XYZ file of C-alpha atoms in Angstrom:
701
model
C 35.845 24.935 24.848
C 38.234 26.978 26.807
C 42.046 26.824 27.697
C 43.452 28.791 30.820
C 40.154 30.633 31.081
C 40.245 31.707 27.510
C 38.043 30.715 24.710
C 39.968 28.307 22.491
C 38.827 30.076 19.307
C 41.068 33.023 20.432
C 44.126 30.938 19.549
C 43.041 30.826 15.832
C 42.515 34.509 15.652
C 45.901 35.297 17.202
C 47.668 33.027 14.860
C 45.767 34.417 11.867
C 46.711 38.055 12.913
C 50.380 36.933 13.302
C 50.514 35.427 9.787
C 48.587 38.187 8.086
C 50.816 41.020 9.594
C 54.012 38.820 8.747
C 52.527 38.902 5.155
C 51.680 42.679 5.119
C 54.820 43.938 6.603
C 57.169 41.569 4.815
C 55.710 42.682 1.488
C 55.846 46.329 2.490
C 59.547 46.154 3.811
C 60.980 45.590 0.202
C 58.298 47.332 -1.670
C 60.199 50.812 -2.184
C 63.314 48.973 -3.275
C 61.230 46.795 -5.735
C 59.808 49.903 -7.259
C 63.363 51.330 -7.579
C 65.475 48.632 -8.693
C 62.981 46.264 -10.425
C 60.513 48.584 -12.027
C 63.243 51.171 -12.474
C 61.386 54.124 -11.105
C 63.214 57.127 -9.430
C 63.192 57.888 -5.812
C 60.171 60.365 -5.996
C 57.994 58.204 -8.024
C 58.865 55.036 -5.782
C 57.893 57.165 -2.644
C 54.840 58.541 -4.207
C 53.430 55.037 -5.085
C 54.510 53.465 -1.829
C 52.595 56.331 0.259
C 49.500 55.888 -2.126
C 49.387 52.191 -1.301
C 49.652 52.738 2.418
C 47.008 55.568 2.234
C 44.702 52.913 0.453
C 45.311 50.397 3.101
C 44.150 52.634 5.711
C 41.161 54.103 3.721
C 39.657 50.495 2.974
C 38.872 49.705 6.708
C 35.795 52.064 6.538
C 34.625 49.785 3.681
C 35.319 46.671 5.766
C 33.512 47.784 8.732
C 30.387 48.691 6.447
C 30.305 45.290 4.763
C 30.699 43.538 8.085
C 28.305 45.516 10.190
C 25.469 46.076 7.569
C 25.660 42.813 5.414
C 28.025 39.952 5.710
C 28.856 39.898 9.378
C 32.424 39.782 10.767
C 33.312 36.205 10.056
C 32.259 36.058 6.451
C 33.891 39.404 5.736
C 37.132 38.371 7.174
C 36.998 35.096 5.015
C 36.009 36.711 1.733
C 38.518 39.621 1.944
C 41.243 37.172 3.003
C 40.778 35.416 -0.281
C 41.086 38.585 -2.151
C 44.185 39.380 -0.041
C 45.905 36.020 -0.811
C 45.199 36.496 -4.581
C 46.819 39.976 -4.468
C 49.848 38.826 -2.621
C 50.260 35.921 -5.255
C 49.836 38.410 -8.203
C 52.467 40.579 -6.614
C 55.002 37.485 -6.479
C 54.247 36.679 -10.163
C 54.820 40.383 -11.100
C 58.313 40.319 -9.785
C 59.435 37.213 -11.787
C 62.027 38.594 -14.211
C 62.028 35.717 -16.640
C 58.378 36.246 -17.245
C 59.224 38.746 -20.142
C 63.050 38.469 -20.322
C 62.925 36.867 -23.779
C 66.487 37.858 -24.820
C 67.779 36.630 -21.459
C 69.926 39.914 -20.715
C 68.811 39.928 -17.148
C 66.214 42.789 -17.317
C 62.560 42.423 -18.247
C 61.679 43.312 -22.021
C 58.055 44.171 -21.066
C 58.161 46.451 -17.945
C 54.675 47.738 -18.304
C 53.319 44.252 -17.974
C 55.153 43.887 -14.578
C 53.907 47.364 -13.565
C 50.341 46.471 -14.511
C 50.548 43.164 -12.590
C 52.172 44.863 -9.454
C 49.351 47.576 -9.447
C 46.610 44.948 -9.636
C 48.325 42.973 -6.884
C 48.645 46.090 -4.532
C 44.956 47.119 -5.001
C 43.804 43.664 -4.116
C 46.150 43.734 -1.018
C 44.925 47.082 0.096
C 41.303 46.068 -0.247
C 42.035 42.804 1.757
C 44.337 44.092 4.580
C 42.204 47.303 5.090
C 38.913 45.408 4.946
C 39.755 42.888 7.490
C 41.598 45.356 9.810
C 38.528 46.581 11.873
C 36.999 43.229 11.842
C 39.703 40.822 13.173
C 40.206 42.533 16.627
C 36.449 43.317 17.240
C 35.721 39.546 16.324
C 38.304 38.431 18.913
C 36.574 40.560 21.519
C 33.182 38.979 20.549
C 34.479 35.604 21.800
C 34.444 36.583 25.384
C 31.428 36.686 27.754
C 30.577 39.730 29.681
C 32.217 38.564 32.848
C 35.396 37.970 31.272
C 36.530 41.669 31.165
C 40.007 40.871 32.484
C 40.708 38.058 29.903
C 39.418 40.332 27.092
C 41.861 43.215 28.261
C 44.710 40.710 28.191
C 43.683 39.324 24.741
C 44.055 42.791 23.266
C 47.743 43.046 24.772
C 48.496 39.560 23.228
C 46.906 40.609 19.916
C 49.104 43.893 19.838
C 52.131 41.577 20.588
C 51.456 39.230 17.841
C 51.115 42.109 15.413
C 54.519 43.468 16.432
C 56.115 39.933 16.362
C 54.744 39.334 12.933
C 56.006 42.628 11.556
C 59.364 42.210 13.372
C 60.043 38.693 11.830
C 58.968 39.679 8.513
C 61.141 42.869 8.249
C 64.329 40.687 9.270
C 63.311 37.810 6.968
C 62.066 39.301 3.589
C 64.986 41.607 3.010
C 67.308 38.458 3.513
C 65.218 36.704 0.830
C 65.341 39.694 -1.440
C 69.115 39.797 -1.139
C 69.406 36.328 -2.462
C 70.070 35.622 -6.074
C 67.688 33.522 -8.163
C 66.209 33.193 -11.697
C 65.939 30.763 -14.587
C 68.084 32.383 -17.182
C 69.990 34.944 -15.237
C 70.590 35.644 -11.655
C 68.718 38.527 -10.110
C 67.772 39.905 -6.611
C 65.116 37.424 -5.391
C 61.869 39.464 -5.301
C 59.554 36.606 -6.270
C 60.919 34.765 -2.972
C 60.486 38.036 -0.934
C 56.878 38.391 -2.233
C 56.081 34.586 -2.361
C 56.750 33.783 1.275
C 54.276 36.559 2.574
C 51.755 35.163 -0.024
C 52.138 31.761 1.419
C 51.797 32.974 5.003
C 48.531 34.873 3.943
C 47.160 31.491 2.500
C 48.125 29.720 6.052
C 46.477 32.591 7.849
C 43.094 32.050 5.820
C 43.294 28.143 6.491
C 44.005 28.576 10.207
C 41.117 31.127 10.540
C 38.565 28.790 8.676
C 39.785 25.602 10.690
C 38.329 27.361 13.862
C 34.991 28.171 12.187
C 33.033 25.582 14.375
C 34.302 27.334 17.570
C 33.572 30.800 16.991
C 30.818 32.942 18.551
C 29.468 34.720 15.355
C 27.380 37.915 16.187
C 24.817 38.705 13.659
C 25.334 42.081 11.834
C 23.590 44.746 13.970
C 23.269 47.468 11.213
C 26.053 50.167 10.942
C 26.030 52.852 13.651
C 28.322 54.762 11.308
C 25.559 55.297 8.753
C 23.176 56.424 11.572
C 25.793 59.080 12.729
C 26.127 60.399 9.207
C 22.328 60.590 8.671
C 21.869 62.439 12.073
C 24.603 65.037 11.139
C 23.306 65.406 7.629
C 19.798 66.048 9.009
C 20.956 68.575 11.535
C 22.679 70.588 9.020
C 19.793 70.474 6.471
C 17.282 71.406 9.253
C 19.562 74.279 10.463
C 19.546 75.704 6.983
C 15.904 75.365 6.348
C 15.100 77.355 9.696
C 17.258 80.349 9.230
C 14.698 82.951 9.909
C 14.429 84.856 13.099
C 11.060 83.164 14.237
C 12.806 79.843 15.070
C 14.598 80.063 18.427
C 18.284 79.209 18.456
C 19.439 75.969 19.716
C 22.283 75.422 22.399
C 24.263 73.209 19.885
C 23.866 72.969 16.015
C 23.421 69.091 16.415
C 20.221 69.933 18.507
C 18.432 70.660 15.225
C 18.324 66.865 14.529
C 15.953 66.344 17.562
C 13.027 66.575 15.434
C 13.679 63.329 13.910
C 16.367 61.603 16.184
C 16.292 60.670 19.914
C 18.420 62.499 22.477
C 20.772 59.664 23.168
C 22.012 59.485 19.667
C 22.402 63.115 19.401
C 24.495 63.297 22.759
C 26.634 60.304 21.487
C 27.159 61.918 18.141
C 28.337 65.135 19.969
C 30.883 63.070 21.889
C 32.202 61.388 18.705
C 32.434 64.785 16.812
C 34.307 66.440 19.674
C 36.869 63.690 19.474
C 36.859 63.700 15.477
C 37.535 67.408 15.568
C 40.719 66.716 17.744
C 41.788 64.361 15.127
C 42.254 67.025 12.493
C 45.885 67.847 13.162
C 46.923 64.151 13.811
C 47.571 62.991 9.992
C 50.792 65.200 10.116
C 52.361 62.778 12.568
C 51.623 59.765 10.270
C 53.074 61.801 7.320
C 56.504 61.558 9.029
C 56.076 58.253 10.727
C 55.393 56.104 7.610
C 58.478 57.611 5.826
C 60.495 54.897 7.488
C 59.537 52.614 4.746
C 60.169 54.988 1.991
C 62.614 57.859 2.467
C 64.458 56.439 5.408
C 64.971 53.096 3.506
C 66.375 55.005 0.547
C 68.747 56.956 2.837
C 70.037 53.742 4.304
C 71.004 52.513 0.616
C 73.653 55.281 0.485
C 75.215 54.147 3.817
C 77.602 51.473 5.005
C 75.777 48.316 6.314
C 78.819 46.320 7.622
C 78.232 45.301 11.230
C 81.370 43.161 11.487
C 80.339 39.588 10.474
C 76.900 40.740 9.573
C 75.934 42.684 6.513
C 72.687 44.657 7.026
C 70.494 45.356 4.156
C 69.011 48.664 3.730
C 65.369 47.644 4.170
C 66.309 45.659 7.227
C 66.856 48.900 9.193
C 63.180 49.212 9.471
C 63.372 46.222 12.133
C 64.815 48.769 14.545
C 61.283 50.065 15.086
C 59.374 46.924 16.158
C 62.330 45.687 18.233
C 62.291 49.218 20.163
C 58.454 49.031 20.481
C 58.523 45.527 22.161
C 61.152 46.908 24.601
C 59.743 50.424 25.061
C 56.058 49.713 25.591
C 56.486 47.891 28.936
C 59.354 50.363 29.993
C 57.290 53.373 29.461
C 54.189 51.879 31.241
C 56.021 50.525 34.262
C 58.913 52.947 34.671
C 58.468 56.332 32.918
C 54.706 57.142 33.460
C 54.844 56.252 37.414
C 58.003 58.573 37.759
C 56.041 61.314 35.982
C 53.181 60.650 38.304
C 55.547 60.756 41.313
C 56.826 64.311 40.182
C 53.222 65.358 40.630
C 52.823 66.079 36.873
C 49.400 65.549 35.442
C 50.396 63.872 32.216
C 46.967 63.809 30.417
C 46.422 61.543 27.318
C 46.270 64.817 25.287
C 49.589 65.923 26.562
C 51.134 62.631 25.754
C 50.034 62.919 22.203
C 51.423 66.501 21.991
C 54.738 65.234 23.298
C 54.557 62.405 20.639
C 54.276 64.873 17.898
C 57.048 66.958 19.223
C 59.480 63.848 19.514
C 58.532 62.865 15.760
C 59.444 66.341 14.667
C 62.928 66.054 16.410
C 63.434 62.503 14.744
C 63.283 64.289 11.376
C 65.710 66.899 12.448
C 68.102 63.987 13.314
C 67.430 62.567 9.731
C 68.281 65.917 8.256
C 71.580 66.175 10.191
C 72.452 62.654 9.093
C 71.577 63.416 5.484
C 74.028 66.488 5.595
C 76.803 64.072 6.731
C 76.010 61.599 3.965
C 75.770 64.342 1.285
C 79.320 65.318 2.118
C 80.587 62.000 1.156
C 78.627 61.715 -2.111
C 80.695 62.320 -5.248
C 80.122 65.354 -7.504
C 79.231 64.358 -10.990
C 79.670 66.745 -14.017
C 76.700 69.231 -14.684
C 75.511 70.254 -18.213
C 78.403 71.827 -20.207
C 81.098 70.235 -17.853
C 83.475 67.247 -18.144
C 85.485 65.505 -15.708
C 88.978 63.969 -16.227
C 91.177 61.750 -13.900
C 94.614 60.791 -14.852
C 96.214 57.332 -14.210
C 99.998 57.176 -14.773
C 100.702 53.658 -15.812
C 104.488 54.224 -16.348
C 107.544 54.150 -14.113
C 108.337 57.690 -14.683
C 106.517 60.770 -13.201
C 104.095 62.574 -15.629
C 102.942 66.102 -16.103
C 99.765 66.987 -17.918
C 98.903 70.683 -18.969
C 95.171 71.199 -19.732
C 95.187 73.869 -22.592
C 94.649 76.716 -23.014
C 96.183 77.453 -19.683
C 93.522 75.787 -17.505
C 95.774 73.892 -15.039
C 98.784 71.740 -14.737
C 98.828 68.420 -12.831
C 101.789 66.178 -11.829
C 101.108 62.456 -11.350
C 103.553 60.059 -9.513
C 104.641 56.687 -11.107
C 101.742 54.114 -11.014
C 99.444 56.572 -9.092
C 96.433 58.302 -10.095
C 94.523 61.538 -9.447
C 90.895 62.362 -8.538
C 88.459 63.716 -11.001
C 88.911 67.295 -12.175
C 86.102 69.408 -13.521
C 86.309 71.550 -16.658
C 83.944 73.527 -18.711
C 83.778 71.394 -21.919
C 83.836 74.202 -24.309
C 87.187 75.650 -22.957
C 89.119 72.440 -22.964
C 90.760 71.804 -26.307
C 94.410 70.200 -25.901
C 96.534 68.096 -23.498
C 100.210 68.583 -23.325
C 101.732 65.488 -21.648
C 105.392 65.359 -20.374
C 106.880 62.191 -18.947
C 110.741 61.724 -18.540
C 112.384 63.563 -21.549
C 109.500 62.888 -23.981
C 106.520 65.215 -24.651
C 103.235 64.823 -26.584
C 100.100 66.765 -27.625
C 96.525 65.339 -27.712
C 93.677 67.168 -29.278
C 90.545 66.272 -27.412
C 86.716 66.864 -28.002
C 84.461 65.648 -25.107
C 80.709 65.138 -25.379
C 80.115 66.914 -21.977
C 78.181 65.751 -18.896
C 80.515 62.770 -18.559
C 83.568 61.413 -16.807
C 86.810 60.383 -18.482
C 90.095 58.611 -17.583
C 93.345 59.506 -19.268
C 95.895 56.682 -19.324
C 99.379 57.885 -19.514
C 102.451 55.602 -20.089
C 105.972 56.259 -21.097
C 107.521 53.385 -22.985
C 110.240 52.734 -25.474
C 108.324 54.012 -28.371
C 107.202 57.189 -26.685
C 104.226 58.464 -24.602
C 100.907 56.550 -25.021
C 97.923 58.601 -24.020
C 94.492 57.068 -24.132
C 91.204 58.664 -23.167
C 88.789 56.238 -21.646
C 85.023 56.921 -21.515
C 83.799 56.201 -17.897
C 80.188 55.423 -18.326
C 79.371 56.016 -14.645
C 77.185 59.178 -13.789
C 75.647 57.993 -10.462
C 76.705 56.158 -7.179
C 76.129 52.336 -7.444
C 72.825 51.527 -5.689
C 72.063 49.225 -2.834
C 75.575 49.385 -1.610
C 77.055 47.433 -4.629
C 80.371 48.175 -6.091
C 81.541 48.800 -9.794
C 84.836 47.310 -10.793
C 86.897 47.474 -14.066
C 90.301 46.369 -14.854
C 93.208 48.106 -17.087
C 95.895 45.739 -18.468
C 99.290 47.481 -17.872
C 101.084 44.350 -19.153
C 102.563 43.997 -22.651
C 100.525 40.841 -23.582
C 96.898 40.132 -23.827
C 95.314 38.647 -20.667
C 92.134 36.934 -19.313
C 90.718 38.398 -16.244
C 88.065 36.975 -13.766
C 87.131 38.220 -10.460
C 84.938 36.069 -8.186
C 82.533 34.318 -10.728
C 82.618 37.227 -13.177
C 84.676 36.951 -16.301
C 85.966 40.415 -17.663
C 87.030 38.562 -20.982
C 90.304 39.199 -22.900
C 92.145 42.458 -22.459
C 94.691 43.758 -24.825
C 97.620 45.689 -23.523
C 96.710 49.020 -22.201
C 93.171 48.575 -22.807
C 90.236 48.779 -20.104
C 87.345 46.503 -19.445
C 83.685 47.642 -18.858
C 82.474 48.107 -15.286
C 80.838 45.114 -13.654
C 78.533 45.129 -10.602
C 79.544 43.281 -7.248
C 77.820 43.026 -3.994
C 79.222 45.316 -1.325
C 81.349 44.322 1.577
C 83.084 41.277 -0.137
C 86.565 40.396 -0.951
C 86.877 38.451 -4.201
C 89.647 36.384 -5.949
C 91.162 38.159 -8.860
C 92.688 35.754 -11.348
C 94.679 36.622 -14.399
C 95.762 34.219 -17.172
C 98.847 35.222 -19.137
C 100.299 33.092 -21.850
C 99.006 29.963 -20.174
C 100.336 30.964 -16.939
C 97.976 32.198 -14.094
C 98.310 34.184 -10.986
C 95.813 35.318 -8.498
C 95.442 37.602 -5.523
C 92.454 38.396 -3.046
C 91.110 41.892 -3.606
C 91.134 44.435 -0.829
C 87.849 44.959 1.095
C 85.986 47.439 -1.271
C 83.218 48.529 1.112
C 79.799 49.528 -0.203
C 78.650 51.784 -2.943
C 82.167 52.282 -4.410
C 83.645 52.149 -8.099
C 87.228 51.032 -8.584
C 89.532 50.867 -11.553
C 92.072 48.031 -10.817
C 95.282 48.258 -12.733
C 97.231 45.019 -13.401
C 100.941 45.852 -13.367
C 102.784 42.420 -12.934
C 101.923 38.767 -13.247
C 104.630 36.280 -12.971
C 105.330 33.020 -10.975
C 102.354 33.299 -8.906
C 102.648 36.863 -7.967
C 99.960 39.409 -9.056
C 100.625 42.927 -8.491
C 97.666 45.330 -8.788
C 96.955 49.053 -7.941
C 93.551 50.450 -7.049
C 92.225 53.694 -8.345
C 89.196 55.086 -6.557
C 86.531 56.402 -8.999
C 83.767 56.746 -6.488
C 84.545 56.513 -2.689
C 82.585 53.769 -0.600
C 79.847 54.816 1.509
C 81.444 55.913 4.792
C 78.549 56.931 6.896
C 77.498 53.821 9.097
C 73.928 52.690 9.133
C 74.135 52.580 12.900
C 73.850 56.429 12.599
C 70.139 55.745 11.729
C 69.460 54.248 15.152
C 69.098 57.548 16.995
C 66.386 58.826 14.693
C 64.491 55.452 14.814
C 64.852 55.556 18.738
C 63.303 59.199 18.863
C 60.579 58.202 16.382
C 59.718 55.028 18.466
C 59.562 56.992 21.565
C 57.091 59.322 19.678
C 54.991 56.264 18.523
C 54.728 54.904 22.095
C 53.323 58.032 23.642
C 51.338 58.962 20.447
C 49.910 55.849 19.022
C 49.122 53.712 22.100
C 47.783 56.806 23.961
C 45.687 57.779 20.921
C 44.004 54.384 20.744
C 43.225 54.362 24.416
C 42.026 57.951 24.490
C 39.687 57.189 21.599
C 38.318 54.138 23.304
C 37.759 55.941 26.611
C 36.051 59.003 25.054
C 33.557 57.135 22.825
C 30.108 55.891 23.748
C 30.031 52.137 23.977
C 28.353 51.574 20.615
C 30.440 53.897 18.669
C 33.963 52.559 19.488
C 34.154 51.538 15.906
C 33.345 54.875 14.512
C 36.249 56.332 16.303
C 38.732 53.390 15.363
C 37.845 54.171 11.771
C 38.409 57.847 12.361
C 41.788 57.008 13.803
C 42.926 54.673 10.795
C 41.584 57.492 8.551
C 44.269 59.843 9.995
C 46.988 57.405 9.058
C 45.491 57.460 5.459
C 45.454 61.210 5.341
C 48.994 61.397 6.596
C 50.259 59.273 3.709
C 48.441 61.483 1.312
C 50.173 64.650 2.914
C 53.544 63.074 2.006
C 52.531 62.869 -1.731
C 51.361 66.478 -1.545
C 54.328 68.014 0.259
C 56.889 65.911 -1.483
C 55.314 66.852 -4.846
C 54.764 70.521 -4.276
C 57.957 71.204 -2.426
C 60.225 70.555 -5.414
C 63.357 70.621 -3.049
C 66.551 69.252 -4.686
C 68.113 68.504 -1.322
C 66.670 65.630 0.671
C 67.944 67.037 4.063
C 65.750 70.305 3.144
C 62.854 68.095 2.714
C 63.327 66.434 6.116
C 63.597 69.930 7.676
C 60.332 70.969 5.917
C 58.488 67.896 7.386
C 59.991 68.553 10.854
C 58.862 72.245 10.758
C 55.224 71.470 9.535
C 54.818 68.896 12.338
C 55.990 71.495 14.907
C 53.671 73.920 13.783
C 50.727 71.520 13.737
C 51.989 70.297 17.258
C 51.454 73.848 18.556
C 47.977 74.132 16.991
C 47.189 70.801 18.647
C 48.367 71.877 22.002
C 46.034 74.908 21.999
C 43.018 72.605 20.820
C 43.808 70.155 23.675
C 43.895 72.904 26.160
C 40.299 73.770 25.500
C 39.130 70.127 25.402
C 37.087 68.809 28.421
C 37.230 65.153 29.199
C 33.923 63.130 29.515
C 32.815 60.006 30.950
C 30.587 58.251 28.173
C 29.462 55.659 30.920
C 28.221 58.499 33.146
C 26.244 60.330 30.348
C 24.700 56.975 29.200
C 23.837 56.129 32.793
C 21.933 59.587 33.087
C 20.024 58.654 29.886
C 19.200 55.134 31.507
C 18.011 56.853 34.511
C 15.837 59.284 32.594
C 14.458 56.527 30.528
C 13.498 54.605 33.626
C 11.774 57.552 35.157
C 9.932 58.171 31.794
C 8.818 54.268 31.876
C 7.677 54.814 35.398
C 5.643 58.016 34.660
C 4.129 56.367 31.539
C 3.193 53.251 33.636
C 1.531 55.558 36.351
C -0.348 57.396 33.587
C -1.334 54.264 32.069
C -2.534 52.667 35.421
C -4.690 55.884 36.231
C -6.231 55.703 32.886
C -7.007 52.038 33.355
C -8.554 52.784 36.764
C -10.647 55.619 35.365
C -11.815 53.322 32.514
C -12.910 50.582 34.921
C -14.914 53.012 36.949
C -17.002 53.981 33.875
């Protein structure tokens, strides 16, 4: 059955691919944040495991191609590996359920190692599934067309690529929204089970849709794997070459010609073409090493930025959607506008030149990321190092106050009801505080533990100067754009404080609450109950990634007077500043990735397209392994320096590739195969003539 000239079975394959890509990219979008905030891993370990997973996803296609071509055939391979894939996604969703091991109901899992074990099992199954079906689905789609449907087949590949991008775009928008929800049985948490559960459900849908179309598919029997033949041919040539090293054996034009003792000329010529292209692939993984950091380092960079786009709050992992949105816009623009313009300017923009330009652009994108990181670093707070302590002063009184840090370190004046920023001291040198306010003076002996922040409350009241040193248990910026809030009671009575839905409990006079976490970009209602009287006020907008101490100064007849002391400034660099680096990287992807696939296809003999596709996917896997090696070996403490290092490495590789490309000569595989066909025909004709002559001679006898 057909529809608009296309086989009807194509519909099932495209829907299957859309759901599968939604499932994969949706899960991958929130993965690095899941590692960091749920499994409590640091940035480096999160990045390392993320790239190990992506590398695995691109190593397994070789396995999938071998199973399909040599054993099960494409249809059975897709079905069986999709089942593995669906189970993997389901295990991943279960691994992120907080209440699974949260027996004491404090909001964090008690047995983290169980969650880690489950996630690793889930990720391995997903990598086997997604990688294994990758080389089969598009080829299986191509098999559905007849030989005379060349035009429809080409259009199918465009629709197929579009369904991949549509799936990845939608899932990268939707799963971060699901993750940002709060859910849980005993305590409310970021909703990772939903963010992983929806992709798992879609994978199950993909599997069902694919099986429904079973009766309509054209199923080609496994033909035996050409990849194995190529490897055997290369292996035999090398072995034969070493066996015949002595002078009496004449040299051969090409080292692969040593395989001619066992293999036919056609296979050797085809293998030469494939090896020529694979040799060009050697520098390419460096591009993917940079490209795939969108999901790890760039997402972590976005967590330190301001995601307030007016009425919309953008989650850090949603910034990855910029790439598929730009791809959908850029591919047609580049094809219909940019390339024709370059042609008009009489520039010969060959595929290999396009790939070189792509590498150069990706390098530039990382320079842009480094420049942005420098700006972000300027806004990050400085925390005390080993042997240091930090102190800030809040003057709660109505008189000015002066604090002298002894012995003779520095003196600070604080206006009434105002506060200072944090000052850093060497812990060993700081011994006394001399405090003067109005006409009163007091001395406070201090011993600080070091490597921490403290707040000194000062108040001049009727009985003298009150000086309390609070321990601020915050040594890093709040993650994911959340805010930390605490209250100080500057009233003479005990009060009850709530903000939004969070209760800070009872606060005695001049005491401070603990810090509580609030989502960024919100305004909340602050409510104070004092002697059965209540007063409230809406808080100011607290931004993203900040920490504030809110001092309650007055609560009477419905008026609540509070002052804000900024402990950690909010993120001030806007997430929109990431768009330039995404734009440059997407331009790089359009000229690099699309061209690379096209180039591989055009330079490969008809029966070896799959070998080069596997080689191309392998460059992605190696690229992700490079990230692990470089990030592990560089030991750079500054993130911007790591971006510059990657940019410099890619630039160097780009120059090497340009030199290799200069010496490459393009071939037409069809022409070479036609020559072999011609030679074979001649040979058959010759053999026929010899046979006829022989038969004639026999009949005479």
